[in-house]
CSV table of C-alpha atoms and ligand atoms in Angstrom, one decimal:
chain,number,residue,atom,x,y,z
A,52,UNK,CA,-77.5,-45.2,2.4
A,53,UNK,CA,-80.0,-46.0,-0.3
A,54,UNK,CA,-82.5,-48.8,0.2
A,55,UNK,CA,-84.5,-50.0,-2.9
A,56,UNK,CA,-87.7,-51.6,-1.4
A,57,UNK,CA,-88.8,-55.0,-2.8
A,58,UNK,CA,-92.1,-53.7,-5.6
A,59,UNK,CA,-90.7,-50.1,-5.4
A,60,UNK,CA,-93.3,-48.5,-3.3
A,61,UNK,CA,-93.1,-47.6,0.4
A,62,UNK,CA,-95.0,-49.5,2.9
A,63,UNK,CA,-97.1,-47.5,5.0
A,64,UNK,CA,-95.7,-48.2,8.2
A,65,UNK,CA,-92.4,-47.0,6.7
A,66,UNK,CA,-92.2,-43.9,8.5
A,67,UNK,CA,-92.6,-45.1,12.1
A,68,UNK,CA,-89.8,-48.0,10.7
A,69,UNK,CA,-87.6,-45.5,10.7
A,70,UNK,CA,-87.9,-43.3,12.9
A,71,UNK,CA,-87.8,-46.5,15.5
A,72,UNK,CA,-84.7,-47.9,13.8
A,73,UNK,CA,-82.8,-45.0,13.1
A,74,UNK,CA,-83.7,-44.2,17.1
A,75,UNK,CA,-82.0,-47.3,18.1
A,76,UNK,CA,-79.6,-47.8,16.1
A,77,UNK,CA,-77.7,-44.0,16.4
A,78,UNK,CA,-77.6,-44.9,19.9
A,79,UNK,CA,-76.2,-48.5,19.9
A,80,UNK,CA,-72.8,-47.9,17.4
A,81,UNK,CA,-70.4,-50.3,17.5
A,82,UNK,CA,-66.9,-48.9,15.7
A,83,UNK,CA,-64.4,-50.8,13.9
A,84,UNK,CA,-61.2,-49.1,14.0
A,85,UNK,CA,-58.8,-49.7,11.1
A,86,UNK,CA,-55.8,-47.2,12.3
A,87,UNK,CA,-52.9,-47.6,10.3
A,88,UNK,CA,-51.0,-43.7,11.2
A,89,UNK,CA,-50.7,-41.1,13.6
A,90,UNK,CA,-54.4,-40.5,13.8
A,91,UNK,CA,-54.8,-43.7,16.0
A,92,UNK,CA,-53.3,-41.4,19.0
A,93,UNK,CA,-55.9,-39.1,18.8
A,94,UNK,CA,-58.9,-42.0,18.1
A,95,UNK,CA,-57.1,-43.5,21.7
A,96,UNK,CA,-57.7,-39.8,23.6
A,97,UNK,CA,-61.3,-40.0,22.2
A,98,UNK,CA,-62.2,-43.9,22.9
A,99,UNK,CA,-61.1,-43.1,26.7
A,100,UNK,CA,-62.9,-41.5,29.3
A,101,UNK,CA,-61.9,-38.2,29.2
A,102,UNK,CA,-63.9,-37.8,26.6
A,103,UNK,CA,-66.7,-40.5,27.0
A,104,UNK,CA,-68.6,-41.0,23.6
A,105,UNK,CA,-70.4,-43.9,25.6
A,106,UNK,CA,-72.9,-40.8,25.8
A,107,UNK,CA,-73.8,-41.0,22.1
A,108,UNK,CA,-73.9,-44.9,22.4
A,109,UNK,CA,-70.5,-45.7,20.6
A,110,UNK,CA,-68.0,-46.7,24.0
A,111,UNK,CA,-66.7,-49.9,22.8
A,112,UNK,CA,-65.1,-50.6,19.7
A,113,UNK,CA,-65.0,-54.2,17.8
A,114,UNK,CA,-62.5,-55.7,16.8
A,115,UNK,CA,-63.9,-58.0,14.3
A,116,UNK,CA,-65.6,-56.7,11.0
A,117,UNK,CA,-68.3,-59.1,11.5
A,118,UNK,CA,-69.5,-57.2,14.9
A,119,UNK,CA,-69.2,-53.9,13.8
A,120,UNK,CA,-71.9,-50.9,12.1
A,121,UNK,CA,-69.1,-48.1,11.6
A,122,UNK,CA,-65.8,-48.5,10.3
A,123,UNK,CA,-63.5,-45.7,11.2
A,124,UNK,CA,-60.7,-45.6,8.7
A,125,UNK,CA,-57.9,-43.6,11.1
A,126,UNK,CA,-54.6,-42.6,9.5
A,127,UNK,CA,-52.3,-43.0,5.9
A,128,UNK,CA,-53.7,-45.6,3.9
A,129,UNK,CA,-51.4,-46.7,1.1
A,130,UNK,CA,-52.0,-48.5,-2.0
A,131,UNK,CA,-50.1,-51.7,-0.2
A,132,UNK,CA,-53.0,-51.4,2.5
A,133,UNK,CA,-55.8,-51.0,0.5
A,134,UNK,CA,-57.1,-54.5,-0.6
A,135,UNK,CA,-56.7,-55.0,3.3
A,136,UNK,CA,-59.3,-52.3,3.3
A,137,UNK,CA,-61.7,-53.6,0.7
A,138,UNK,CA,-62.2,-56.9,2.2
A,139,UNK,CA,-63.0,-55.4,5.6
A,140,UNK,CA,-65.5,-53.4,4.7
A,141,UNK,CA,-67.4,-56.4,2.6
A,142,UNK,CA,-67.0,-58.4,5.5
A,143,UNK,CA,-69.1,-56.0,7.5
A,144,UNK,CA,-72.8,-56.8,7.7
A,145,UNK,CA,-75.6,-54.3,6.9
A,146,UNK,CA,-76.4,-52.0,8.2
A,147,UNK,CA,-73.5,-50.3,8.1
A,148,UNK,CA,-71.5,-46.6,7.5
A,149,UNK,CA,-68.2,-45.2,7.6
A,150,UNK,CA,-66.2,-42.7,8.8
A,151,UNK,CA,-62.7,-41.1,6.8
A,152,UNK,CA,-60.7,-40.1,9.8
A,153,UNK,CA,-58.5,-37.3,9.5
A,154,UNK,CA,-57.1,-35.3,6.5
A,155,UNK,CA,-55.1,-38.2,5.4
A,156,UNK,CA,-57.9,-40.8,4.7
A,157,UNK,CA,-60.3,-38.4,3.5
A,158,UNK,CA,-57.4,-37.1,0.5
A,159,UNK,CA,-54.5,-38.2,1.3
A,160,UNK,CA,-53.2,-35.5,3.1
A,161,UNK,CA,-49.5,-33.5,3.4
A,162,UNK,CA,-49.1,-37.0,1.4
A,163,UNK,CA,-48.8,-36.8,-2.9
A,164,UNK,CA,-47.2,-39.4,-3.8
A,165,UNK,CA,-46.9,-42.9,-5.3
A,166,UNK,CA,-47.4,-44.6,-2.3
A,167,UNK,CA,-50.2,-43.6,-0.4
A,168,UNK,CA,-54.2,-44.0,-1.5
A,169,UNK,CA,-56.0,-40.5,-2.3
A,170,UNK,CA,-58.8,-40.8,-0.1
A,171,UNK,CA,-60.7,-44.0,1.1
A,172,UNK,CA,-63.2,-42.6,-0.7
A,173,UNK,CA,-61.3,-44.3,-3.2
A,174,UNK,CA,-62.1,-47.8,-2.4
A,175,UNK,CA,-65.1,-47.7,0.0
A,176,UNK,CA,-68.2,-45.5,0.9
A,177,UNK,CA,-67.8,-42.3,2.7
A,178,UNK,CA,-70.3,-41.0,5.1
A,179,UNK,CA,-68.6,-38.7,7.1
A,180,UNK,CA,-65.3,-36.8,6.7
A,181,UNK,CA,-63.5,-35.1,9.4
A,182,UNK,CA,-61.1,-32.8,9.2
A,183,UNK,CA,-58.2,-32.0,10.7
A,184,UNK,CA,-54.7,-33.2,10.9
A,185,UNK,CA,-55.3,-34.8,13.2
A,186,UNK,CA,-58.9,-34.5,13.9
A,187,UNK,CA,-59.2,-32.9,17.6
A,188,UNK,CA,-61.8,-34.8,20.0
A,189,UNK,CA,-64.4,-32.0,19.6
A,190,UNK,CA,-64.3,-32.6,15.7
A,191,UNK,CA,-64.8,-36.2,16.1
A,192,UNK,CA,-68.1,-36.1,18.4
A,193,UNK,CA,-69.1,-33.4,15.9
A,194,UNK,CA,-69.1,-36.0,13.5
A,195,UNK,CA,-70.8,-39.0,15.3
A,196,UNK,CA,-73.2,-36.2,16.1
A,197,UNK,CA,-73.8,-35.9,12.4
A,198,UNK,CA,-73.3,-39.5,12.0
A,199,UNK,CA,-76.4,-39.9,14.3
A,200,UNK,CA,-78.7,-37.4,12.2
A,201,UNK,CA,-77.7,-39.3,9.1
A,202,UNK,CA,-78.8,-42.5,10.9
A,203,UNK,CA,-81.7,-40.9,12.1
A,204,UNK,CA,-83.1,-39.4,8.9
A,205,UNK,CA,-82.4,-41.9,6.5
A,206,UNK,CA,-84.4,-45.1,5.2
A,207,UNK,CA,-84.8,-48.3,7.6
A,208,UNK,CA,-85.5,-51.9,6.6
A,209,UNK,CA,-88.1,-53.4,8.8
A,210,UNK,CA,-86.5,-57.1,8.0
A,211,UNK,CA,-83.4,-57.7,7.0
A,212,UNK,CA,-82.9,-58.7,3.1
A,213,UNK,CA,-80.1,-59.3,0.6
A,214,UNK,CA,-79.1,-56.8,-1.6
A,215,UNK,CA,-78.3,-57.1,-5.5
A,216,UNK,CA,-74.8,-55.6,-5.2
B,275,UNK,CA,-10.4,-41.5,16.3
B,276,UNK,CA,-11.7,-38.7,15.1
B,277,UNK,CA,-12.1,-37.8,11.7
B,278,UNK,CA,-8.4,-36.2,10.6
B,279,UNK,CA,-7.3,-39.6,11.9
B,280,UNK,CA,-9.6,-42.0,10.1
B,281,UNK,CA,-8.6,-40.2,7.2
B,282,UNK,CA,-5.0,-40.1,7.5
B,283,UNK,CA,-4.8,-44.4,8.9
B,284,UNK,CA,-7.3,-45.0,5.4
B,285,UNK,CA,-4.7,-43.1,3.2
B,286,UNK,CA,-1.8,-45.3,5.2
B,287,UNK,CA,-3.6,-48.6,3.8
B,288,UNK,CA,-4.9,-47.4,0.9
B,289,UNK,CA,-2.1,-45.5,-1.0
B,290,UNK,CA,-3.2,-46.3,-4.8
B,291,UNK,CA,-4.8,-43.3,-5.6
B,292,UNK,CA,-8.1,-43.8,-6.9
B,293,UNK,CA,-9.5,-44.0,-3.0
B,294,UNK,CA,-9.8,-40.4,-2.7
B,295,UNK,CA,-10.6,-38.6,1.2
B,296,UNK,CA,-12.4,-35.6,2.6
B,297,UNK,CA,-14.2,-34.5,5.2
B,298,UNK,CA,-17.4,-32.8,5.1
B,299,UNK,CA,-19.8,-31.3,7.7
B,300,UNK,CA,-16.9,-33.2,10.7
B,301,UNK,CA,-17.4,-36.6,9.2
B,302,UNK,CA,-15.1,-38.5,7.0
B,303,UNK,CA,-16.0,-38.8,3.6
B,304,UNK,CA,-14.3,-41.2,1.4
B,305,UNK,CA,-15.2,-41.9,-2.6
B,306,UNK,CA,-14.2,-45.0,-4.1
B,307,UNK,CA,-14.4,-46.5,-7.3
B,308,UNK,CA,-17.0,-49.5,-7.8
B,309,UNK,CA,-13.8,-52.6,-8.4
B,310,UNK,CA,-12.3,-51.3,-4.7
B,311,UNK,CA,-15.6,-51.3,-2.7
B,312,UNK,CA,-15.3,-55.4,-1.5
B,313,UNK,CA,-12.2,-54.5,-0.1
B,314,UNK,CA,-12.6,-51.6,1.6
B,315,UNK,CA,-15.6,-52.7,3.1
B,316,UNK,CA,-14.0,-55.5,4.3
B,317,UNK,CA,-10.9,-53.6,5.3
B,318,UNK,CA,-13.3,-51.3,7.6
B,319,UNK,CA,-15.1,-54.2,9.3
B,320,UNK,CA,-12.5,-56.5,10.3
B,321,UNK,CA,-9.4,-54.2,10.5
B,322,UNK,CA,-9.1,-53.4,14.9
B,323,UNK,CA,-8.1,-49.7,14.2
B,324,UNK,CA,-11.5,-49.0,12.4
B,325,UNK,CA,-13.8,-51.9,13.7
B,326,UNK,CA,-17.0,-50.8,11.8
B,327,UNK,CA,-19.2,-53.5,13.6
B,328,UNK,CA,-22.1,-51.4,12.9
B,329,UNK,CA,-24.0,-50.9,9.9
B,330,UNK,CA,-26.4,-47.8,10.0
B,331,UNK,CA,-27.7,-47.1,6.4
B,332,UNK,CA,-27.0,-47.5,2.7
B,333,UNK,CA,-28.8,-45.3,0.5
B,334,UNK,CA,-28.0,-43.7,-3.2
B,335,UNK,CA,-28.8,-40.7,-4.8
B,336,UNK,CA,-29.8,-40.2,-8.4
B,337,UNK,CA,-28.2,-37.5,-10.1
B,338,UNK,CA,-30.1,-38.6,-13.5
B,339,UNK,CA,-28.1,-36.4,-15.9
B,340,UNK,CA,-24.8,-37.2,-14.9
B,341,UNK,CA,-22.7,-40.1,-16.5
B,342,UNK,CA,-22.5,-42.6,-13.9
B,343,UNK,CA,-26.1,-42.3,-12.8
B,344,UNK,CA,-26.2,-43.3,-9.1
B,345,UNK,CA,-24.0,-42.5,-6.1
B,346,UNK,CA,-24.7,-45.2,-3.7
B,347,UNK,CA,-23.6,-44.4,-0.2
B,348,UNK,CA,-23.1,-46.6,3.0
B,349,UNK,CA,-23.1,-45.0,6.2
B,350,UNK,CA,-20.9,-47.1,9.2
B,351,UNK,CA,-20.3,-46.5,12.7
B,352,UNK,CA,-18.0,-47.8,15.4
B,353,UNK,CA,-19.8,-49.0,18.7
B,354,UNK,CA,-16.0,-49.4,20.2
B,355,UNK,CA,-14.2,-46.4,19.0
B,356,UNK,CA,-18.2,-44.0,18.7
B,357,UNK,CA,-16.4,-42.8,15.2
B,358,UNK,CA,-18.4,-42.6,11.8
B,359,UNK,CA,-17.6,-42.7,8.5
B,360,UNK,CA,-19.0,-42.1,4.9
B,361,UNK,CA,-18.6,-44.0,2.1
B,362,UNK,CA,-19.8,-43.2,-1.5
B,363,UNK,CA,-19.2,-45.3,-5.0
B,364,UNK,CA,-20.6,-44.4,-7.7
B,365,UNK,CA,-22.7,-46.7,-9.8
B,366,UNK,CA,-24.7,-46.7,-13.4
B,367,UNK,CA,-27.9,-48.2,-13.7
B,368,UNK,CA,-26.9,-51.7,-15.0
B,369,UNK,CA,-23.6,-52.1,-12.7
B,370,UNK,CA,-23.5,-54.3,-10.1
B,371,UNK,CA,-22.7,-53.0,-7.1
B,372,UNK,CA,-21.0,-56.3,-4.8
B,373,UNK,CA,-23.6,-57.2,-1.7
B,374,UNK,CA,-22.3,-56.5,1.6
B,375,UNK,CA,-24.9,-59.0,3.4
B,376,UNK,CA,-21.7,-61.4,4.0
B,377,UNK,CA,-20.2,-58.5,6.5
B,378,UNK,CA,-23.1,-57.1,7.6
B,379,UNK,CA,-26.3,-58.8,8.6
B,380,UNK,CA,-27.8,-55.4,8.7
B,381,UNK,CA,-27.3,-54.9,4.5
B,382,UNK,CA,-29.7,-57.6,3.7
B,383,UNK,CA,-33.1,-55.5,4.1
B,384,UNK,CA,-31.2,-51.9,3.5
B,385,UNK,CA,-30.2,-53.2,-0.3
B,386,UNK,CA,-33.5,-54.2,-0.8
B,387,UNK,CA,-34.7,-51.4,0.0
B,388,UNK,CA,-32.0,-49.2,-2.3
B,389,UNK,CA,-33.1,-51.7,-5.1
B,390,UNK,CA,-36.9,-51.2,-4.5
B,391,UNK,CA,-36.4,-47.4,-4.6
B,392,UNK,CA,-33.5,-46.9,-7.2
B,393,UNK,CA,-33.7,-49.7,-9.5
B,394,UNK,CA,-29.7,-50.4,-8.1
B,395,UNK,CA,-28.6,-54.5,-8.0
B,396,UNK,CA,-26.7,-56.2,-5.2
B,397,UNK,CA,-25.0,-58.8,-7.0
B,398,UNK,CA,-24.4,-62.0,-4.6
B,399,UNK,CA,-27.6,-61.2,-2.4
B,400,UNK,CA,-29.5,-63.8,-1.3
B,401,UNK,CA,-32.8,-62.7,-2.0
B,402,UNK,CA,-33.1,-59.4,-3.6
B,403,UNK,CA,-36.9,-58.3,-4.1
B,404,UNK,CA,-39.0,-55.6,-3.0
B,405,UNK,CA,-38.6,-53.9,0.4
B,406,UNK,CA,-41.6,-51.5,0.6
B,407,UNK,CA,-43.8,-51.8,-2.8
B,408,UNK,CA,-45.8,-54.6,-3.6
B,409,UNK,CA,-44.8,-56.9,-6.4
B,410,UNK,CA,-47.3,-55.6,-9.0
B,411,UNK,CA,-45.7,-52.3,-9.0
B,412,UNK,CA,-43.2,-51.3,-11.9
B,413,UNK,CA,-40.5,-48.6,-12.1
B,414,UNK,CA,-38.5,-47.8,-9.0
B,415,UNK,CA,-40.2,-44.8,-7.2
B,416,UNK,CA,-37.6,-42.6,-5.8
B,417,UNK,CA,-35.6,-42.2,-9.3
B,418,UNK,CA,-35.8,-38.7,-11.0
B,419,UNK,CA,-37.4,-39.8,-14.0
B,420,UNK,CA,-40.3,-41.5,-12.0
B,421,UNK,CA,-43.7,-39.2,-12.5
B,422,UNK,CA,-44.5,-37.4,-9.4
B,423,UNK,CA,-48.0,-38.2,-9.8
B,424,UNK,CA,-48.1,-41.4,-11.3
B,425,UNK,CA,-50.1,-44.1,-9.4
B,426,UNK,CA,-50.4,-47.8,-9.4
B,427,UNK,CA,-53.2,-49.1,-7.6
B,428,UNK,CA,-53.2,-52.5,-6.8
B,429,UNK,CA,-57.5,-52.6,-6.4
B,430,UNK,CA,-59.9,-51.2,-9.2
B,431,UNK,CA,-60.9,-47.7,-7.8
B,432,UNK,CA,-64.4,-46.7,-7.6
B,433,UNK,CA,-64.4,-42.8,-7.0
B,434,UNK,CA,-64.4,-40.4,-9.2
B,435,UNK,CA,-66.8,-42.2,-10.8
B,436,UNK,CA,-67.1,-41.8,-15.0
B,437,UNK,CA,-70.1,-39.1,-14.2
B,438,UNK,CA,-68.5,-37.4,-11.2
B,439,UNK,CA,-65.2,-37.2,-13.0
B,440,UNK,CA,-67.4,-35.3,-15.8
B,441,UNK,CA,-68.4,-32.6,-13.0
B,442,UNK,CA,-64.7,-32.8,-11.8
B,443,UNK,CA,-62.9,-31.9,-15.2
B,444,UNK,CA,-65.8,-28.5,-15.7
B,445,UNK,CA,-65.1,-27.0,-12.7
B,446,UNK,CA,-61.6,-27.6,-13.4
B,447,UNK,CA,-60.8,-29.2,-9.8
B,448,UNK,CA,-57.3,-31.3,-9.6
B,449,UNK,CA,-57.1,-34.4,-8.0
B,450,UNK,CA,-54.6,-37.0,-8.8
C,691,SF4,S1,-54.1,-37.0,8.9
C,691,SF4,FE1,-52.1,-36.3,9.9
C,691,SF4,S2,-52.6,-36.8,11.8
C,691,SF4,FE2,-53.8,-38.2,10.8
C,691,SF4,S3,-53.0,-39.9,9.8
C,691,SF4,FE3,-52.5,-38.0,8.6
C,691,SF4,S4,-50.4,-37.1,8.9
C,691,SF4,FE4,-50.9,-38.4,11.1
């Protein structure tokens, strides 16, 4: 995710801000699960106690896009439902990330047909793609750790500012 | 009744030519001309010997090059007699098929689905609009002449961007 600084140059405290805010944000991830198909079963097993993703600070899914940080697109998204997904992404507040969970959400999966959107990256930006039909919970945890790395190493705003988008 | 009994019983009720009965994979199949369809379906529903009270499905087959282009296939089941029947009727693109919503309420959504997917009209249907696809969708996707890679996205797709598309074309990656 690209961040533009007001004047175009980096303030001197920026490195410390990136590290501290990145550390804080990566351990307080709230998922918004957008579940449309069979991958949802696998998401449920990830979210339940056996795999315990609370270890990585992502234990509590929020069912309102306003309160969530990470959009988790789980399952087949077809053209009919794609405006809903777009609205949900637009409603989420910054900073936000998104994960495309499974083959269907990433590239359309086995469904190369008239009804299915060929990858959610066509309508929302995607940070992490999880392969598999459905991905095993270990894959999900691996993707979550990759998202941790990404959040830790990216730039963060100290003060919230409106993006011109 | 077994399939053989259904067929002999049917031939008693409809002795005229035009209604053709056969047994296919253990099930009774009736080929009926479009004009006789309503009459046949009504008999199947109200006659106590048949008593087909459950309307399982309607579907259609697109034969593209054949002259009446479509087959509309009705699947009936009787919960009291535990027997099944398949009714096939040949229709052309512009022929409206008489709706069976008056006989079975279940036919409502199934006829809408057949209209949505194949573009076969049902005359007398109370609300013949698309069931599965969205209103903006053009054409009927299960017809054989609908291009398999045609997409009709509802909102603008931002990926691949123009710059990315050039790279994809260079590398020859297929992404419909
Ligand atoms: S990737 Fe496989 S398991 Fe996941 S939604 Fe698609 S078909 Fe279902």
